[in-house]
mmCIF file of C-alpha atoms in Angstrom:
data_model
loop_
_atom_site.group_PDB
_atom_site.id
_atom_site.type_symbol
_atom_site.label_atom_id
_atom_site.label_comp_id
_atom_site.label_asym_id
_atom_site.label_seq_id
_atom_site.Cartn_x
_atom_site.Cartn_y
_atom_site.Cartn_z
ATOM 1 C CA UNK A 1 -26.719 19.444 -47.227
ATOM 2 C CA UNK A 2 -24.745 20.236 -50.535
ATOM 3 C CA UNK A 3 -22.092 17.790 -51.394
ATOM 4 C CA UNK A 4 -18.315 18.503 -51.493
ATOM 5 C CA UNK A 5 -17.447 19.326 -55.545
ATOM 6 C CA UNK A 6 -14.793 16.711 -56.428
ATOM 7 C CA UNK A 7 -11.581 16.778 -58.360
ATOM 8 C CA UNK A 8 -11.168 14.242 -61.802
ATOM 9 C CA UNK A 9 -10.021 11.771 -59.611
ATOM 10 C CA UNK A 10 -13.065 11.610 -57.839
ATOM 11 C CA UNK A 11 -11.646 12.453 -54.262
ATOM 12 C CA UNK A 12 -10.972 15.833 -52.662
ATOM 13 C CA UNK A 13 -7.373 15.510 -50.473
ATOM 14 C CA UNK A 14 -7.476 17.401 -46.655
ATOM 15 C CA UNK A 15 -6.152 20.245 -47.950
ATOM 16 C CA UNK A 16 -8.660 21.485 -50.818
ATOM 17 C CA UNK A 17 -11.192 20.833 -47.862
ATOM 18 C CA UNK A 18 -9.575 23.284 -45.272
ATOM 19 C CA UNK A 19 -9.275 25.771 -48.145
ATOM 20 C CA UNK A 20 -13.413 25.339 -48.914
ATOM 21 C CA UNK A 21 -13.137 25.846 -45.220
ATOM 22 C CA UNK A 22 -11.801 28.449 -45.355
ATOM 23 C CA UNK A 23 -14.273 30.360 -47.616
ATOM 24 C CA UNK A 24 -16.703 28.763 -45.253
ATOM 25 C CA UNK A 25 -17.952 25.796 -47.107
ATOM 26 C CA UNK A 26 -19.463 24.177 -44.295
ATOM 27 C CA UNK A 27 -19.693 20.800 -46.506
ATOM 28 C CA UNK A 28 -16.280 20.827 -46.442
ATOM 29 C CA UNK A 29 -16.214 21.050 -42.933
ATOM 30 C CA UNK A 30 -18.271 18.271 -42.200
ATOM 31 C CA UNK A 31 -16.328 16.331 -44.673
ATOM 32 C CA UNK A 32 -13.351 17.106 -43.191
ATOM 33 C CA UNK A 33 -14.618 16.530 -39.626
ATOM 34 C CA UNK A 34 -15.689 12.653 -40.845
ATOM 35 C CA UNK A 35 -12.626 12.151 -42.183
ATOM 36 C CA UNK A 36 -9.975 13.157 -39.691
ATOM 37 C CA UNK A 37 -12.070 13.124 -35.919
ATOM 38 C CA UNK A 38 -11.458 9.487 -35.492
ATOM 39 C CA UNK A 39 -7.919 9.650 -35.541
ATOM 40 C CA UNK A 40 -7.785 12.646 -33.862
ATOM 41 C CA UNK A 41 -9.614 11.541 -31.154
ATOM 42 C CA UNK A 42 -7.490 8.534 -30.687
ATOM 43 C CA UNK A 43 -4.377 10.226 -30.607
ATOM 44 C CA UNK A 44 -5.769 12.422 -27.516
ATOM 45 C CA UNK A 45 -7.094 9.653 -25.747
ATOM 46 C CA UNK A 46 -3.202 8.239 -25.992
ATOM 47 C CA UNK A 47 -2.086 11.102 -23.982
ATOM 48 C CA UNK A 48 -4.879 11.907 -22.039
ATOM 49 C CA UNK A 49 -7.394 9.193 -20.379
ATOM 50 C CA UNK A 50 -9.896 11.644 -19.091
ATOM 51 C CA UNK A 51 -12.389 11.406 -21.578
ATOM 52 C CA UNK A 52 -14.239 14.931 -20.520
ATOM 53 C CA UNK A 53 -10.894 17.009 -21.561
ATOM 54 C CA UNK A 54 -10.493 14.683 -25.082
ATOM 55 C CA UNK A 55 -14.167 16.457 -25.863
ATOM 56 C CA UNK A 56 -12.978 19.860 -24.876
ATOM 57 C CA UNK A 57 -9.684 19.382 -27.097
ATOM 58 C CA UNK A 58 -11.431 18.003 -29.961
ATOM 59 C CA UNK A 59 -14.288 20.759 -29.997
ATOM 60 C CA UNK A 60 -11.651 23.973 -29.607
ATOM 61 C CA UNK A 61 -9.582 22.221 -31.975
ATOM 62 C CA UNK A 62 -12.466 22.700 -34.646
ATOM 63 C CA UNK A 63 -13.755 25.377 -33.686
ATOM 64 C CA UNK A 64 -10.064 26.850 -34.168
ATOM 65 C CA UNK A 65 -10.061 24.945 -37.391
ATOM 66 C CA UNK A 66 -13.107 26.961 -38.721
ATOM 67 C CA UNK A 67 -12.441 30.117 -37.540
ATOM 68 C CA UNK A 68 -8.461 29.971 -38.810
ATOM 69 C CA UNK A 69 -8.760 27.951 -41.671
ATOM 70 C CA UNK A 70 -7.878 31.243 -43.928
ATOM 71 C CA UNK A 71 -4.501 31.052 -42.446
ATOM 72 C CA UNK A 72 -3.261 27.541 -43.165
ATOM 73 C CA UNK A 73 -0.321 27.689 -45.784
ATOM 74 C CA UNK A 74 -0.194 24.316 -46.369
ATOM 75 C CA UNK A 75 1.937 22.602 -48.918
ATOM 76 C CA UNK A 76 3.471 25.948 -49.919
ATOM 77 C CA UNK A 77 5.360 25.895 -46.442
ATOM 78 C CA UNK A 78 6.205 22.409 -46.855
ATOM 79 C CA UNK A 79 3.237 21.212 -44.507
ATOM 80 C CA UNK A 80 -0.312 19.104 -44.804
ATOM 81 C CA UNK A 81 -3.670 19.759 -43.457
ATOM 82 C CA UNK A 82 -3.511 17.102 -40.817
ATOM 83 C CA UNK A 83 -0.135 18.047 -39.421
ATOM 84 C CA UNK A 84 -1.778 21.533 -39.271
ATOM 85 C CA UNK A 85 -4.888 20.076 -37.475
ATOM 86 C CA UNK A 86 -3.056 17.872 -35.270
ATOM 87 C CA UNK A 87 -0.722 21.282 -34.016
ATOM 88 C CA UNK A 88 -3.854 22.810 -32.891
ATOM 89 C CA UNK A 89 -5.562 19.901 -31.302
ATOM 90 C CA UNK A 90 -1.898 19.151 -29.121
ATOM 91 C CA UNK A 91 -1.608 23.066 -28.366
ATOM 92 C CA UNK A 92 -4.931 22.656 -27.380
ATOM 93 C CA UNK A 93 -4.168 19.771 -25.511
ATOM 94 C CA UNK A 94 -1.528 21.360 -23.913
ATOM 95 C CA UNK A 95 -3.412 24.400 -22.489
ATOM 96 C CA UNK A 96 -6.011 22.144 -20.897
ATOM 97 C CA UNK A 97 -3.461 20.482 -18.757
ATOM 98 C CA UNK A 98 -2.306 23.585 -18.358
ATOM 99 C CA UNK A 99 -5.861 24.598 -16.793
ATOM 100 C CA UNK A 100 -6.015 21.940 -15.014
ATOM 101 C CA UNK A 101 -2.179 22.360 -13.157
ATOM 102 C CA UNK A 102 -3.002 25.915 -12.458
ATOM 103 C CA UNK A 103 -6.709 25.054 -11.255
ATOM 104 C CA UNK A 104 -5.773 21.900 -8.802
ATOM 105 C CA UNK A 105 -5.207 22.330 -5.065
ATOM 106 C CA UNK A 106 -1.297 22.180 -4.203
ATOM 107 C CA UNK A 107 -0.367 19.447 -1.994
ATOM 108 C CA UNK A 108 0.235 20.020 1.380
ATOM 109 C CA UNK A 109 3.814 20.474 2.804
ATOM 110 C CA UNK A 110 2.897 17.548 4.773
ATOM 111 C CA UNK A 111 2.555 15.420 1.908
ATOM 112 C CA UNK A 112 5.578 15.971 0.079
ATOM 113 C CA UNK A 113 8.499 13.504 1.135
ATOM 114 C CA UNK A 114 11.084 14.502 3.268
ATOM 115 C CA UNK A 115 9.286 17.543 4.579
ATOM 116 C CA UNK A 116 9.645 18.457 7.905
ATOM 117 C CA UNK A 117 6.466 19.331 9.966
ATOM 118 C CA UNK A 118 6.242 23.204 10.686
ATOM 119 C CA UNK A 119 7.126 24.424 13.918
ATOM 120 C CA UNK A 120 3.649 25.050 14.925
ATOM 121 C CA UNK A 121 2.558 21.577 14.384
ATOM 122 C CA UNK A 122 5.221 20.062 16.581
ATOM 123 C CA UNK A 123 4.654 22.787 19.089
ATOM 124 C CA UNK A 124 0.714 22.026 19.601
#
């Protein structure tokens, strides 16, 4: 594995990284993947407990991440890598409760409060 080419300074920011991305420096990816997963990852779990959609989120969110890297405008729009990354991962987020609403059973008339059994039911 090649290393990420540095700036003077020594470090390469989030946003040279999704640009190396972008050309499909896969260095830069994992680099980039070390550096912001962790937080990532805990920001999920803070709005979602169940552990099994945090993995889902986080794995669309870079697989998005290398396949639309090319697109990120970054600073020139006023924006930063991570706010870019973290939009994905909570759209991301979003759609999987989304999948999981339209995929769950709805409740019952019987179990919503203040409904009134059917007809039928009373009559048998």
């Amino acid at each position: 594995m090649r290393s990420v080419r540095k700036d003077p300074g020594g470090e390469v920011d989030e946003e040279r990284l999704v640009r190396l991305v972008a050309r499909g420096d896969r260095a830069a990816f994992e680099e980039l993947y070390r550096r912001t997963a962790p937080w990532m990852a805990v920001r999920l779990r803070r709005r979602c407990a169940d552990e099994q959609i945090v993995a889902e989120v986080m794995q669309e969110t870079y697989l998005a991440v290398w396949r639309a890297a090319g697109a990120f405008a970054g600073a020139a729009v006023g924006g930063s890598a991570v706010g870019w990354l973290w939009t994905i991962a909570a759209r991301r987020l979003v759609d999987a409760f989304r999948r999981r609403a339209h995929h769950a059973d709805p409740p019952s008339a019987a179990a919503l409060p203040g409904a009134a059994p059917a007809a039928e039911d009373e009559a048998l």
